[in-house]
Amino acid sequence: FQLGQAKYVADCGSCHKAGTFDTTGNFSDLKGTGNKLVMDLGTISGGMRGLTLTAQEITNLRAFLDAIP
């Protein structure tokens, strides 16, 4: 959970929201979306082209995103 939270803060939080943990982003709320994560985030949105995640980062982010209220 904590590693996923740290990854969110470092790489996702400047653009996205995360439920009640972070309500300030301008783009979609990632709360509960851990199952949609893929290694190449550019395949989800062209705005994230070039951003990649390792398998472990996906696991960590899933734990965080799927646990926040």
GROMACS .gro file of C-alpha atoms in nm:
model
   69
    1PHE     CA    1   0.000   0.000   0.000
    2GLN     CA    2   0.265   0.254   0.102
    3LEU     CA    3   0.481   0.189  -0.206
    4GLY     CA    4   0.177   0.238  -0.429
    5GLN     CA    5   0.087   0.558  -0.247
    6ALA     CA    6   0.442   0.688  -0.291
    7LYS     CA    7   0.433   0.605  -0.665
    8TYR     CA    8   0.097   0.780  -0.700
    9VAL     CA    9   0.230   1.093  -0.527
   10ALA     CA   10   0.550   1.092  -0.735
   11ASP     CA   11   0.405   1.020  -1.079
   12CYS     CA   12   0.025   1.041  -1.091
   13GLY     CA   13  -0.091   1.299  -0.840
   14SER     CA   14   0.014   1.605  -1.037
   15CYS     CA   15  -0.260   1.528  -1.291
   16HIS     CA   16  -0.506   1.279  -1.141
   17LYS     CA   17  -0.738   1.258  -0.841
   18ALA     CA   18  -0.744   0.961  -0.603
   19GLY     CA   19  -1.070   0.946  -0.411
   20THR     CA   20  -1.060   1.120  -0.075
   21PHE     CA   21  -0.679   1.089  -0.060
   22ASP     CA   22  -0.628   1.352  -0.333
   23THR     CA   23  -0.910   1.562  -0.475
   24THR     CA   24  -0.701   1.822  -0.657
   25GLY     CA   25  -0.617   1.667  -0.995
   26ASN     CA   26  -0.766   1.790  -1.321
   27PHE     CA   27  -0.791   1.448  -1.483
   28SER     CA   28  -0.981   1.131  -1.399
   29ASP     CA   29  -1.013   0.992  -1.047
   30LEU     CA   30  -0.799   0.678  -1.025
   31LYS     CA   31  -0.973   0.541  -0.715
   32GLY     CA   32  -1.067   0.178  -0.775
   33THR     CA   33  -0.902   0.160  -1.117
   34GLY     CA   34  -0.606  -0.062  -1.028
   35ASN     CA   35  -0.733  -0.338  -1.256
   36LYS     CA   36  -0.694  -0.105  -1.558
   37LEU     CA   37  -0.323  -0.043  -1.509
   38VAL     CA   38  -0.088  -0.165  -1.781
   39MET     CA   39   0.287  -0.140  -1.828
   40ASP     CA   40   0.260   0.106  -2.120
   41LEU     CA   41   0.027   0.382  -2.002
   42GLY     CA   42   0.031   0.536  -2.349
   43THR     CA   43  -0.204   0.257  -2.459
   44ILE     CA   44  -0.465   0.398  -2.218
   45SER     CA   45  -0.428   0.762  -2.319
   46GLY     CA   46  -0.210   0.944  -2.569
   47GLY     CA   47  -0.144   1.203  -2.300
   48MET     CA   48   0.051   0.941  -2.107
   49ARG     CA   49   0.264   0.830  -2.403
   50GLY     CA   50   0.612   0.731  -2.290
   51LEU     CA   51   0.507   0.659  -1.932
   52THR     CA   52   0.568   0.301  -1.828
   53LEU     CA   53   0.525   0.092  -1.513
   54THR     CA   54   0.701  -0.221  -1.402
   55ALA     CA   55   0.499  -0.524  -1.295
   56GLN     CA   56   0.586  -0.446  -0.932
   57GLU     CA   57   0.477  -0.082  -0.967
   58ILE     CA   58   0.144  -0.201  -1.107
   59THR     CA   59   0.099  -0.434  -0.810
   60ASN     CA   60   0.185  -0.155  -0.568
   61LEU     CA   61  -0.042   0.101  -0.734
   62ARG     CA   62  -0.330  -0.148  -0.749
   63ALA     CA   63  -0.303  -0.207  -0.376
   64PHE     CA   64  -0.319   0.167  -0.312
   65LEU     CA   65  -0.582   0.270  -0.569
   66ASP     CA   66  -0.820  -0.011  -0.484
   67ALA     CA   67  -0.799   0.054  -0.108
   68ILE     CA   68  -0.865   0.429  -0.092
   69PRO     CA   69  -1.216   0.551  -0.007
   0.00000   0.00000   0.00000
